[in-house]
CSV table of C-alpha atoms in Angstrom, one decimal:
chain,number,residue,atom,x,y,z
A,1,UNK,CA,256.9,-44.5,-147.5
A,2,UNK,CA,254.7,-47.5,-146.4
A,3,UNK,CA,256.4,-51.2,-146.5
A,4,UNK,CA,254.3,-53.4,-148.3
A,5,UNK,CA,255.4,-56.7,-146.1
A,6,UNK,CA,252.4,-58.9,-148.3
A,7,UNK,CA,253.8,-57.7,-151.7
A,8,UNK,CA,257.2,-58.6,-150.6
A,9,UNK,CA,256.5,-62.0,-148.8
A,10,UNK,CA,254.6,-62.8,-152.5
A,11,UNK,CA,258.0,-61.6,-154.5
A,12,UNK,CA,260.0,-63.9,-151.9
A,13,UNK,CA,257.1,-66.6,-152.8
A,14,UNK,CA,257.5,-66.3,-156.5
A,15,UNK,CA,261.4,-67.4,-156.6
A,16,UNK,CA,262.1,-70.5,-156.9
A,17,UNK,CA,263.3,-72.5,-153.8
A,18,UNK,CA,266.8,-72.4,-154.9
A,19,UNK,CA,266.7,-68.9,-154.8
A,20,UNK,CA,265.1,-68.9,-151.8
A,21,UNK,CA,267.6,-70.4,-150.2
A,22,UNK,CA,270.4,-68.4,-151.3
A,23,UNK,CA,268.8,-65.1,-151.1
A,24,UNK,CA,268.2,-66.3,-147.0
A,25,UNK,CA,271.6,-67.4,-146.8
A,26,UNK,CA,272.8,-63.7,-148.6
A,27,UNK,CA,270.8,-61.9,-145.6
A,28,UNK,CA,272.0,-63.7,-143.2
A,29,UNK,CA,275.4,-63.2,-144.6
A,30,UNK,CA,275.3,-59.2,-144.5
A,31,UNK,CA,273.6,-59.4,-141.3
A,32,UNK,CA,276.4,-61.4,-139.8
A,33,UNK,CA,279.0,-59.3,-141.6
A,34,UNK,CA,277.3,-55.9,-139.8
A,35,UNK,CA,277.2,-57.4,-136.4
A,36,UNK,CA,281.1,-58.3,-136.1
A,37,UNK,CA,281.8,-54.6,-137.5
A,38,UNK,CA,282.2,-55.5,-141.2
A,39,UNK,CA,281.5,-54.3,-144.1
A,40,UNK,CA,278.9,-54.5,-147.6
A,41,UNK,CA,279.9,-53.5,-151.1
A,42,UNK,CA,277.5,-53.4,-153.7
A,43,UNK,CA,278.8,-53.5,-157.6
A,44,UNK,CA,275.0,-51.8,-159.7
A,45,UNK,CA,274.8,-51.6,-163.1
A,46,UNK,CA,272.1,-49.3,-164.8
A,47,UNK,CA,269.2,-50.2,-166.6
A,48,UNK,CA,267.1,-51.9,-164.3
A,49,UNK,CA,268.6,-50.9,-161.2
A,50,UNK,CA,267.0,-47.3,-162.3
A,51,UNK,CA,263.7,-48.0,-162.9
A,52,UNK,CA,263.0,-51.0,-160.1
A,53,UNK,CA,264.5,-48.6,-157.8
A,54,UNK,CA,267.4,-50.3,-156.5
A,55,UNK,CA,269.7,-47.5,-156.7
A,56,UNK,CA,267.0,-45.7,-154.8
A,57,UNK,CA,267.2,-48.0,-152.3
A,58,UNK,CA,270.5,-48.6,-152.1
A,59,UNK,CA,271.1,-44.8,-151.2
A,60,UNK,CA,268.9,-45.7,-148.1
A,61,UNK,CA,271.1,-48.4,-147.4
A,62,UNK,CA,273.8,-46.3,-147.4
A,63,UNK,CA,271.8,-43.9,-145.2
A,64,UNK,CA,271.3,-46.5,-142.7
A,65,UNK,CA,274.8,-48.0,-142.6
A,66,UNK,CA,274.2,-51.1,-144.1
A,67,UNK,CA,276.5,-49.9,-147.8
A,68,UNK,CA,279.7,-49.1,-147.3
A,69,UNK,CA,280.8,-49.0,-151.0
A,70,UNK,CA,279.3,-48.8,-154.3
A,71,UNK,CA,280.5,-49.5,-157.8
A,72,UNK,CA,278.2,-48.2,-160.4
A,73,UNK,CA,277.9,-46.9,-164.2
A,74,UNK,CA,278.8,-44.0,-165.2
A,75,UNK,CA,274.9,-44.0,-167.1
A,76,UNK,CA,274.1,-44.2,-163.3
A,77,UNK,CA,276.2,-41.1,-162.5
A,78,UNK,CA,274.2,-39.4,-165.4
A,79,UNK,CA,271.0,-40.4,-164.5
A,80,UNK,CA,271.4,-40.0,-160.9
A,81,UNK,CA,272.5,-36.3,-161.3
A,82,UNK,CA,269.6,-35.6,-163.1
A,83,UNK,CA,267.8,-37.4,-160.2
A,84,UNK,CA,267.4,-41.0,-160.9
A,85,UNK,CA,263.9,-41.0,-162.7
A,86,UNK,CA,262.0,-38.0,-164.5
A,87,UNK,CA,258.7,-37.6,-166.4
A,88,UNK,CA,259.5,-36.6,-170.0
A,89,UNK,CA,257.3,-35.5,-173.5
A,90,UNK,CA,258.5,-37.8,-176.3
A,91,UNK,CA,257.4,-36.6,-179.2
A,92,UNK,CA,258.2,-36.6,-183.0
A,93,UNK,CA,261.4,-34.7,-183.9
A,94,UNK,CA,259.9,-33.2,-187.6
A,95,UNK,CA,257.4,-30.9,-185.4
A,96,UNK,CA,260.6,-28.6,-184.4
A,97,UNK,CA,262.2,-28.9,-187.8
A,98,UNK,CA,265.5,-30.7,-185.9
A,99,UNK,CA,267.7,-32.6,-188.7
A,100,UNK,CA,266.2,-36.1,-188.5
A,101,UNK,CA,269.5,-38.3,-189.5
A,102,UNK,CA,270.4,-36.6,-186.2
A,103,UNK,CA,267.7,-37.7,-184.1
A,104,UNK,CA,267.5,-40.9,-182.2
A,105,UNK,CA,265.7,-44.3,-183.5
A,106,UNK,CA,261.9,-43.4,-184.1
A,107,UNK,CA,262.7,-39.6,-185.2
A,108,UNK,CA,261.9,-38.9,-181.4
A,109,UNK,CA,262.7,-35.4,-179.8
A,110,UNK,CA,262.2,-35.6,-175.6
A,111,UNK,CA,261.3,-32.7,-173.2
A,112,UNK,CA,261.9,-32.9,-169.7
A,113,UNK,CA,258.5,-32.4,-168.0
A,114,UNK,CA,259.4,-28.4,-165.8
A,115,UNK,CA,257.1,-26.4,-164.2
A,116,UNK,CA,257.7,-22.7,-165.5
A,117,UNK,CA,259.3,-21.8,-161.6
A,118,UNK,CA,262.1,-24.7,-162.5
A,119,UNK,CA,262.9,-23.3,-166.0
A,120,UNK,CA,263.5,-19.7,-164.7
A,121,UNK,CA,265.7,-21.3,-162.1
A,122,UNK,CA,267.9,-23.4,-164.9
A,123,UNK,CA,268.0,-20.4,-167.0
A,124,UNK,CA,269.7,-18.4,-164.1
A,125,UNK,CA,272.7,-20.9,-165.2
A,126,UNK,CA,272.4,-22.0,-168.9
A,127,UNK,CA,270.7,-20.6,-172.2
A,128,UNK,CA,267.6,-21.8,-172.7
A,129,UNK,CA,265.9,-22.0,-176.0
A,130,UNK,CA,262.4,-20.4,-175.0
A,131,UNK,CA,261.2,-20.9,-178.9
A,132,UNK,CA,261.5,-24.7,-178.8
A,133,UNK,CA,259.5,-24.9,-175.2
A,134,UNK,CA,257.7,-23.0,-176.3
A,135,UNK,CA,256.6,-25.4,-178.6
A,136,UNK,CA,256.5,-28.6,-176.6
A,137,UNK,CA,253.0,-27.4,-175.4
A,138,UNK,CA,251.1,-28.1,-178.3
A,139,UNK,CA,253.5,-30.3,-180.3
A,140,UNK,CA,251.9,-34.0,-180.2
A,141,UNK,CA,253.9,-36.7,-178.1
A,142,UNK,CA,253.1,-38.5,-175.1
A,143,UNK,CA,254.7,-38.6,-171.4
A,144,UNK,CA,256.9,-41.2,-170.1
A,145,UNK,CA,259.3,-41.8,-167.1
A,146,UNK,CA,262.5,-42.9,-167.7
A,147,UNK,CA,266.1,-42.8,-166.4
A,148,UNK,CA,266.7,-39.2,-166.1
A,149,UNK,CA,268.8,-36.2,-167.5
A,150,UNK,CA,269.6,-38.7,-170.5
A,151,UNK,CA,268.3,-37.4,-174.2
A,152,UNK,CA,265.4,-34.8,-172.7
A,153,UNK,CA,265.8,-31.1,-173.1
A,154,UNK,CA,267.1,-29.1,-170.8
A,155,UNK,CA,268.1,-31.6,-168.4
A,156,UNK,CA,270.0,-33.4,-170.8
A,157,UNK,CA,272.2,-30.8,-172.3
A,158,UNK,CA,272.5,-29.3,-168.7
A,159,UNK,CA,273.7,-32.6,-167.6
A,160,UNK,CA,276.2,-32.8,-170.2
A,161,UNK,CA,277.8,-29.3,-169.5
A,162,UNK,CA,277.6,-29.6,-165.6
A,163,UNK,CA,280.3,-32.9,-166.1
A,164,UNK,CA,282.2,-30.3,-168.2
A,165,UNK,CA,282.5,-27.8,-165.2
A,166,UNK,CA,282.9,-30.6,-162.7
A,167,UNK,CA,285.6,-32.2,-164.5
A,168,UNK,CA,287.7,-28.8,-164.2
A,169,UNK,CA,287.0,-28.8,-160.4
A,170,UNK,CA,288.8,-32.6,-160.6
A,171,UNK,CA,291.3,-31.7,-162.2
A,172,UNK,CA,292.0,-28.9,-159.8
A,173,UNK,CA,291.7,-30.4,-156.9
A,174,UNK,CA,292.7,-34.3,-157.8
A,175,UNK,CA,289.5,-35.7,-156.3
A,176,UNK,CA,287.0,-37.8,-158.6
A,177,UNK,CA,284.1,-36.5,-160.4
A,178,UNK,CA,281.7,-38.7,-158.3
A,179,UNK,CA,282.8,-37.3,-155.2
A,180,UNK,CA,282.4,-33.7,-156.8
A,181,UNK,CA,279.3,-34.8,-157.9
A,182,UNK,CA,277.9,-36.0,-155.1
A,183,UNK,CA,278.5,-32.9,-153.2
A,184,UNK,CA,275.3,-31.8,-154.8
A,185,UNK,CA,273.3,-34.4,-155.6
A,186,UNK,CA,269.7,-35.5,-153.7
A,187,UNK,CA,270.8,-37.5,-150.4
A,188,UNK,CA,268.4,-40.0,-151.9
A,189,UNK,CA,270.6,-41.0,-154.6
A,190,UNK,CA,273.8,-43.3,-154.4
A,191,UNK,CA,276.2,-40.4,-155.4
A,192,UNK,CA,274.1,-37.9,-153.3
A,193,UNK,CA,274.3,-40.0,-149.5
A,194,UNK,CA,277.9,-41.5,-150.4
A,195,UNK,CA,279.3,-38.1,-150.3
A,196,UNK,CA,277.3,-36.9,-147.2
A,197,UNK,CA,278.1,-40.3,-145.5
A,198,UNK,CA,282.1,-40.2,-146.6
A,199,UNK,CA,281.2,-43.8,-148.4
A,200,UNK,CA,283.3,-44.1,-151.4
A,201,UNK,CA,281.3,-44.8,-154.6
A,202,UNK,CA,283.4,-45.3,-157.6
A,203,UNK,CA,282.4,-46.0,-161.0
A,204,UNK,CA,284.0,-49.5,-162.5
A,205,UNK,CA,286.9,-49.3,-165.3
A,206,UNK,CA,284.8,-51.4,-167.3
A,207,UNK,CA,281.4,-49.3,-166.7
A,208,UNK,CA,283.1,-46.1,-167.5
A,209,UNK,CA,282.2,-45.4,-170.8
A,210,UNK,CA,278.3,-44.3,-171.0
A,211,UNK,CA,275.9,-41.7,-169.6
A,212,UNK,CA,277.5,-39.2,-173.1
A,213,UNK,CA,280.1,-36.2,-171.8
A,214,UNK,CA,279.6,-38.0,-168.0
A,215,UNK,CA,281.1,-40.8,-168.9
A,216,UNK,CA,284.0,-38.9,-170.3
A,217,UNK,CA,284.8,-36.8,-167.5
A,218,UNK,CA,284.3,-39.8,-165.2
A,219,UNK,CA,287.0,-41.7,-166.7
A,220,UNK,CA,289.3,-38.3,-167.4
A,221,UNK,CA,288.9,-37.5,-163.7
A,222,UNK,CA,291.4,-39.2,-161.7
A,223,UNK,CA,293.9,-41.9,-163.3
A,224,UNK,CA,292.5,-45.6,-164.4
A,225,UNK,CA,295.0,-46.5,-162.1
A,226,UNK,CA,294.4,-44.8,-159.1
A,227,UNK,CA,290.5,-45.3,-159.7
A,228,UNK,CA,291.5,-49.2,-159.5
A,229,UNK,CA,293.3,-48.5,-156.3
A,230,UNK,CA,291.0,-46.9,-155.0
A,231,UNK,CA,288.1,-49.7,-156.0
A,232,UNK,CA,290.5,-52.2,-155.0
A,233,UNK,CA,290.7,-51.1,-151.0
A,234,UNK,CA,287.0,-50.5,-150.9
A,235,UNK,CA,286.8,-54.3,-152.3
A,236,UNK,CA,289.2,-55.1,-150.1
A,237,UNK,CA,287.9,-54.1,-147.1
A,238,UNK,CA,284.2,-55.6,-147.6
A,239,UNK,CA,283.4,-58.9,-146.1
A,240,UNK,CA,280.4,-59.2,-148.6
A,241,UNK,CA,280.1,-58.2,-152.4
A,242,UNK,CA,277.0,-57.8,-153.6
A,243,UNK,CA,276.4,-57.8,-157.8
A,244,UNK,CA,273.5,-56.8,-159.6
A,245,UNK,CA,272.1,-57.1,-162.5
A,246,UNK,CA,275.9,-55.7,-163.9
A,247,UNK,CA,278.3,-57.2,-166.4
A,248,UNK,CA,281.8,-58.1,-166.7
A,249,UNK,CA,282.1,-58.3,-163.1
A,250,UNK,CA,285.2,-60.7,-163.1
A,251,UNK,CA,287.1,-57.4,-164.1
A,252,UNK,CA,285.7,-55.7,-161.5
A,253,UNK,CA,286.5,-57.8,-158.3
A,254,UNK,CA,289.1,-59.2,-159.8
A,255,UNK,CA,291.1,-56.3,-160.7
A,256,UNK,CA,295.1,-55.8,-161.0
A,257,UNK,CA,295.4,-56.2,-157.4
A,258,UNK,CA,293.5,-58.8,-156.4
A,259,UNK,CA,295.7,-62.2,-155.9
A,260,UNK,CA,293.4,-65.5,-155.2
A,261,UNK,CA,292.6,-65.4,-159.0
A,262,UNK,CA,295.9,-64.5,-159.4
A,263,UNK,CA,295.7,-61.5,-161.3
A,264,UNK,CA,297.3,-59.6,-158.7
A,265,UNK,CA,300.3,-61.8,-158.5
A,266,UNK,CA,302.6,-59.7,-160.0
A,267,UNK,CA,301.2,-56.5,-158.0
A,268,UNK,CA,301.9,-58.6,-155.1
A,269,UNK,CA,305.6,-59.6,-156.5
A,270,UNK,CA,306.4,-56.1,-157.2
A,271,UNK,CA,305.9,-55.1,-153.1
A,272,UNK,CA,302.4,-53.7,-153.9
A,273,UNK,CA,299.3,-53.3,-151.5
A,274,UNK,CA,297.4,-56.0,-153.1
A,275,UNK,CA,293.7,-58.1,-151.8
A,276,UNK,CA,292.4,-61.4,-151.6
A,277,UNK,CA,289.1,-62.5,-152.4
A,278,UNK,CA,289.4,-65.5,-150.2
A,279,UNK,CA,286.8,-65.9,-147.0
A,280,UNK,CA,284.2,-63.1,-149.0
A,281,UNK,CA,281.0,-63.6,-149.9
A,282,UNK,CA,280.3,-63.1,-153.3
A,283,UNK,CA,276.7,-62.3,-153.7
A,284,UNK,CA,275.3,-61.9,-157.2
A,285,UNK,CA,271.3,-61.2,-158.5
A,286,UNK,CA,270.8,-61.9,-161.7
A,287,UNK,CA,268.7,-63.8,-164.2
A,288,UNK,CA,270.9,-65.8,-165.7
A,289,UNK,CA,270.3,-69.9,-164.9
A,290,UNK,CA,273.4,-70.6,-166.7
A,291,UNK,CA,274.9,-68.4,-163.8
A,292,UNK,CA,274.0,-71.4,-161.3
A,293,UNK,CA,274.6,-73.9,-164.0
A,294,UNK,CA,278.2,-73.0,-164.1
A,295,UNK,CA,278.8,-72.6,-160.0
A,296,UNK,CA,276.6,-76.3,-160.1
A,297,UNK,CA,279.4,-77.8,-162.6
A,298,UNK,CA,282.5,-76.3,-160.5
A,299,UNK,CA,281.0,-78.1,-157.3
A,300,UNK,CA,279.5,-81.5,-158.7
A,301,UNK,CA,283.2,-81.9,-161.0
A,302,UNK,CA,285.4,-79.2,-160.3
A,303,UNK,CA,285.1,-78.9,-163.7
A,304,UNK,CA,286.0,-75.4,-164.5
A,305,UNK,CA,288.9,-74.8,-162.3
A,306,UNK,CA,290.0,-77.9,-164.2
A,307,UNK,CA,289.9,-76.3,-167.9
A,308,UNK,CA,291.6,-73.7,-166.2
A,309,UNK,CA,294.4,-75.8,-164.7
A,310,UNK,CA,294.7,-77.5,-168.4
A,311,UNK,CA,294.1,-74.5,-170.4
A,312,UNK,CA,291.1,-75.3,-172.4
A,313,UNK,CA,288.1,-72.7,-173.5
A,314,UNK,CA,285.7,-73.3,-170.3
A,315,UNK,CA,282.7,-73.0,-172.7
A,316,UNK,CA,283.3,-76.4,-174.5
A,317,UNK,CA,284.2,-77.7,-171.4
A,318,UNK,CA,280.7,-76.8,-170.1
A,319,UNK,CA,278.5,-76.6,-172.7
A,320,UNK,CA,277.1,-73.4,-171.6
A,321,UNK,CA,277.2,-70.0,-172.8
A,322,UNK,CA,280.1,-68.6,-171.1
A,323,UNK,CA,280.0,-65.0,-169.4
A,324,UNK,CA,283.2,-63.7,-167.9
A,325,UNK,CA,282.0,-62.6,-164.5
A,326,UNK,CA,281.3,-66.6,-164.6
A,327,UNK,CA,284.8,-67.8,-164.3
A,328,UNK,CA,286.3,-66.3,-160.8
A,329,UNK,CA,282.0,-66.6,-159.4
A,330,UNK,CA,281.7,-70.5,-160.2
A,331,UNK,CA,284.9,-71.5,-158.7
A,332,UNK,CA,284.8,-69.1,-155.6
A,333,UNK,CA,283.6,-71.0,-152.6
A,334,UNK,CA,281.6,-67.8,-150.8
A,335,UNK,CA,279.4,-67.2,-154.3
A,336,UNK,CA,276.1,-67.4,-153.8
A,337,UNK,CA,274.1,-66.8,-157.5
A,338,UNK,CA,269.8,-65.4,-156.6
A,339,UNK,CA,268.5,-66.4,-160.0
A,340,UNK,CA,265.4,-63.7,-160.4
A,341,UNK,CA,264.0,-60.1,-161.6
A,342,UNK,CA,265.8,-57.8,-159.2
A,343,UNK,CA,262.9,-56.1,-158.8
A,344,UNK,CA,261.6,-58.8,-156.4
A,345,UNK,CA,264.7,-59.4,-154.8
A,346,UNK,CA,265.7,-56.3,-153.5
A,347,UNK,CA,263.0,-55.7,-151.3
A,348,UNK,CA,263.2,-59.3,-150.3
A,349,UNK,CA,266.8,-59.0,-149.1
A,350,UNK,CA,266.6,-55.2,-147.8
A,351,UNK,CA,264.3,-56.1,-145.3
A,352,UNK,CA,265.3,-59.3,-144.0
A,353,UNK,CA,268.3,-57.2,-143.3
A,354,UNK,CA,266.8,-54.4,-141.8
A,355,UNK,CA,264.5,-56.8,-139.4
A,356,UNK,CA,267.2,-58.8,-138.3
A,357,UNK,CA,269.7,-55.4,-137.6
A,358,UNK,CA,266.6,-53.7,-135.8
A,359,UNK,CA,266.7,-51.2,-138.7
A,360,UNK,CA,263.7,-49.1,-139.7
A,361,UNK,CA,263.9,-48.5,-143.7
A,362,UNK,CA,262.3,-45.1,-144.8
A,363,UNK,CA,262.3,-46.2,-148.7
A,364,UNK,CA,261.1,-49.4,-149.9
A,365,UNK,CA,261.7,-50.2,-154.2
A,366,UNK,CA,259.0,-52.7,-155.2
A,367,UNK,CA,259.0,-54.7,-158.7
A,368,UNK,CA,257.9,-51.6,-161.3
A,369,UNK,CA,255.2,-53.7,-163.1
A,370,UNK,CA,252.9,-53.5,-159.7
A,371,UNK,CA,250.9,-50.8,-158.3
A,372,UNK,CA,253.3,-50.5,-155.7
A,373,UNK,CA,256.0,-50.5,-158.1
A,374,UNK,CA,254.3,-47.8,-160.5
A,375,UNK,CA,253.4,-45.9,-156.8
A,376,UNK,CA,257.3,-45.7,-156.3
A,377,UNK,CA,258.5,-44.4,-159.1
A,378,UNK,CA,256.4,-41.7,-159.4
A,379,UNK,CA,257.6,-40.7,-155.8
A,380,UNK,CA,261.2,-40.9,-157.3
A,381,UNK,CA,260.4,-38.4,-160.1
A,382,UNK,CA,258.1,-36.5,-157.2
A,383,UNK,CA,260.7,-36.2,-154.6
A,384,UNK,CA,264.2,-36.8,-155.7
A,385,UNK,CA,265.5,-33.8,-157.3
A,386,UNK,CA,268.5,-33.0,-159.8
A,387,UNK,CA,271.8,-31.8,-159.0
A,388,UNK,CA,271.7,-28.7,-156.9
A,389,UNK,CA,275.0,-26.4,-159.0
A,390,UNK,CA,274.8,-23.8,-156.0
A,391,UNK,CA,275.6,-26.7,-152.9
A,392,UNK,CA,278.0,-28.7,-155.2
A,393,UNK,CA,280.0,-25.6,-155.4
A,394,UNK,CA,279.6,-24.5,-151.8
A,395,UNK,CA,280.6,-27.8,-150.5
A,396,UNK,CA,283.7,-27.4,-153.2
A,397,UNK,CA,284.6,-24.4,-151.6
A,398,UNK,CA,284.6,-25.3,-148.2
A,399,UNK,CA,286.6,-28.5,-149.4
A,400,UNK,CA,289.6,-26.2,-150.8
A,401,UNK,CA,289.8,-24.2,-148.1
A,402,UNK,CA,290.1,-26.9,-145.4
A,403,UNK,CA,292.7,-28.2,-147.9
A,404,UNK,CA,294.9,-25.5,-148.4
């Protein structure tokens, strides 16, 4: 894929100079952080992550040793097994006679858009009802992309029963579903390079809950409390934390075992393995002002470490709207808050990083509203494909019998 370097220089040009600033002091940050042997840890959300193609590009990243951690969704698990982005028939749900109060707002019933090869190939492992194709020929709708294997038929319902089977392979073999997962999925995915690469990528406890039967088996894979652990050390062993466009991320780097907050204290008291945030960068895109309004408060009049020190509510304090992932970000003296779409940013930061590191990227997400942008993600629905069943299980197999 071509690298638009105009397009991006015009998305660095329309941030503000603020932002500017801080997304050139995040690069320069990672880039440091690589050259000393360090490492990067990126905490995604869903939504737009998907369909700017971040989570796209961060799989490159990955690829190119630039990630060495990721914290997603599950509704990222979900979509990425399906294959990130896919080209699907919306249409009305009383053409197939399907019991409305059942149906999603708008009375809408989705088909995935398959070519007649790639159903015969899905039938091989699940029923297919060849009646309702059938009718998604002629039934009147329109085609969209969107986050994939979500509500479309087949790929939905096969993603749904795929976490069912993978989460028996979990609890056989103790490992969690994303790892299982990922032994199948498109290298150009998060779940799909983190597993080929041995980088962990581990859904949040608060994030765990979404993407339907997915998000289940997610969380009923391994413990809550080993899955902290096991977040906590890849955390702990970044020098740089990138956040975007996620919430409720002062429970995610904060965690039960993290101390300079001092949530971890007692971990700590109790002779537990335990980490610090102190001396990380704490890197967060979002489009939030009050974001830099709150970090702007803490270092003009320490004011929010001083509600906390006198225990008063930090949003009368401020006068702000006050988001949790605000607390621990504001007062931290490595956060550095990119106020923008993350559809500009990415790119932005990716290859500042990749220039300065010598590195050649192969994938490139642009902002979806341009033609570049548009371009892109029909090359994601083109070219990155749904779980492969077959080399999941393979790959399971070879992984019980080196572990016998």
């Amino acid at each position: 894929m071509n690298i638009n370097r105009e397009l991006i220089e015009k998305f660095y040009g329309g941030l503000d100079e603020r932002s500017q600033e801080a997304l050139d002091a995040a690069a320069e940050r990672v880039v440091a952080a690589k050259k000393r042997g360090g490492k990067v840890a990126v905490v995604t959300g869903s939504g737009p992550n998907l369909h700017e193609g971040v989570t796209t590009l961060i799989a490159e990243l990955i690829e190119k040793g630039i990630v060495d951690g990721v914290t997603p969704s599950s509704a990222v698990v979900n979509h990425e097994m399906g294959g990130a982005l896919d080209r699907v028939k919306m249409c009305g749900a009383a053409q197939f006679g399907l019991d409305e109060d059942k149906m999603p707002r708008g009375n809408v019933f989705e088909f995935t858009d398959m070519s007649d090869g790639e159903l015969a190939e899905l039938a091989k492992e699940m029923i297919l009802d060849d009646e309702l194709l059938a009718k998604r020929h002629s039934a009147e709708g329109h085609m969209v992309i969107k986050a994939a294997a979500n509500m479309a038929y087949p790929m939905g319902l096969r993603t749904e029963r795929l976490a069912e089977e993978i989460h028996s392979l979990c609890r056989q073999s103790g490992l969690p579903f994303e790892t299982v997962a990922g032994w199948g999925c498109d290298r150009r995915t998060m779940l799909g390079s983190g597993a080929a690469k041995n980088v962990p990528v581990l859904v949040t406890i608060p994030q765990l809950v979404g993407g339907g039967h997915v998000g289940l088996a997610v969380g009923d894979s391994i413990p809550i409390a080993e899955r902290s652990r096991r977040i906590a050390a890849m955390l702990g062993s970044a020098d740089v934390i990138i956040e975007s466009a996620v919430a409720l991320t002062q429970e995610i780097h904060d965690g039960p075992f993290e101390t300079y907050t001092g949530h971890g204290i007692w971990s700590w008291w109790q002779g537990q393995p335990v980490y610090s945030l102190k001396d990380k960068s704490l890197i967060r895109f979002d489009l939030d002002e009050n974001l830099r309004r709150a970090q702007d408060l803490q270092k003009s009049s320490a004011m929010i470490q001083e509600a906390i020190d006198k225990g008063l509510p930090k949003t009368k304090i401020s006068k702000i709207p006050f988001r949790m992932e605000m607390s621990a970000f504001a007062r931290h003296e490595g956060s550095l808050p990119v106020i923008g779409d993350i559809g500009m940013i990415w790119p932005v930061f990716a290859t500042k990083i990749a220039d300065a590191l010598g590195i050649e990227l192969e994938f490139m997400s642009y902002k979806q509203e341009t033609e570049e942008g548009r371009a892109m993600r029909e090359w994601i629905v083109e070219n990155v494909r749904p779980l492969d069943r077959a080399e999941m299980l393979k790959k399971y197999r070879e992984w019980q019998a080196q572990n016998r």
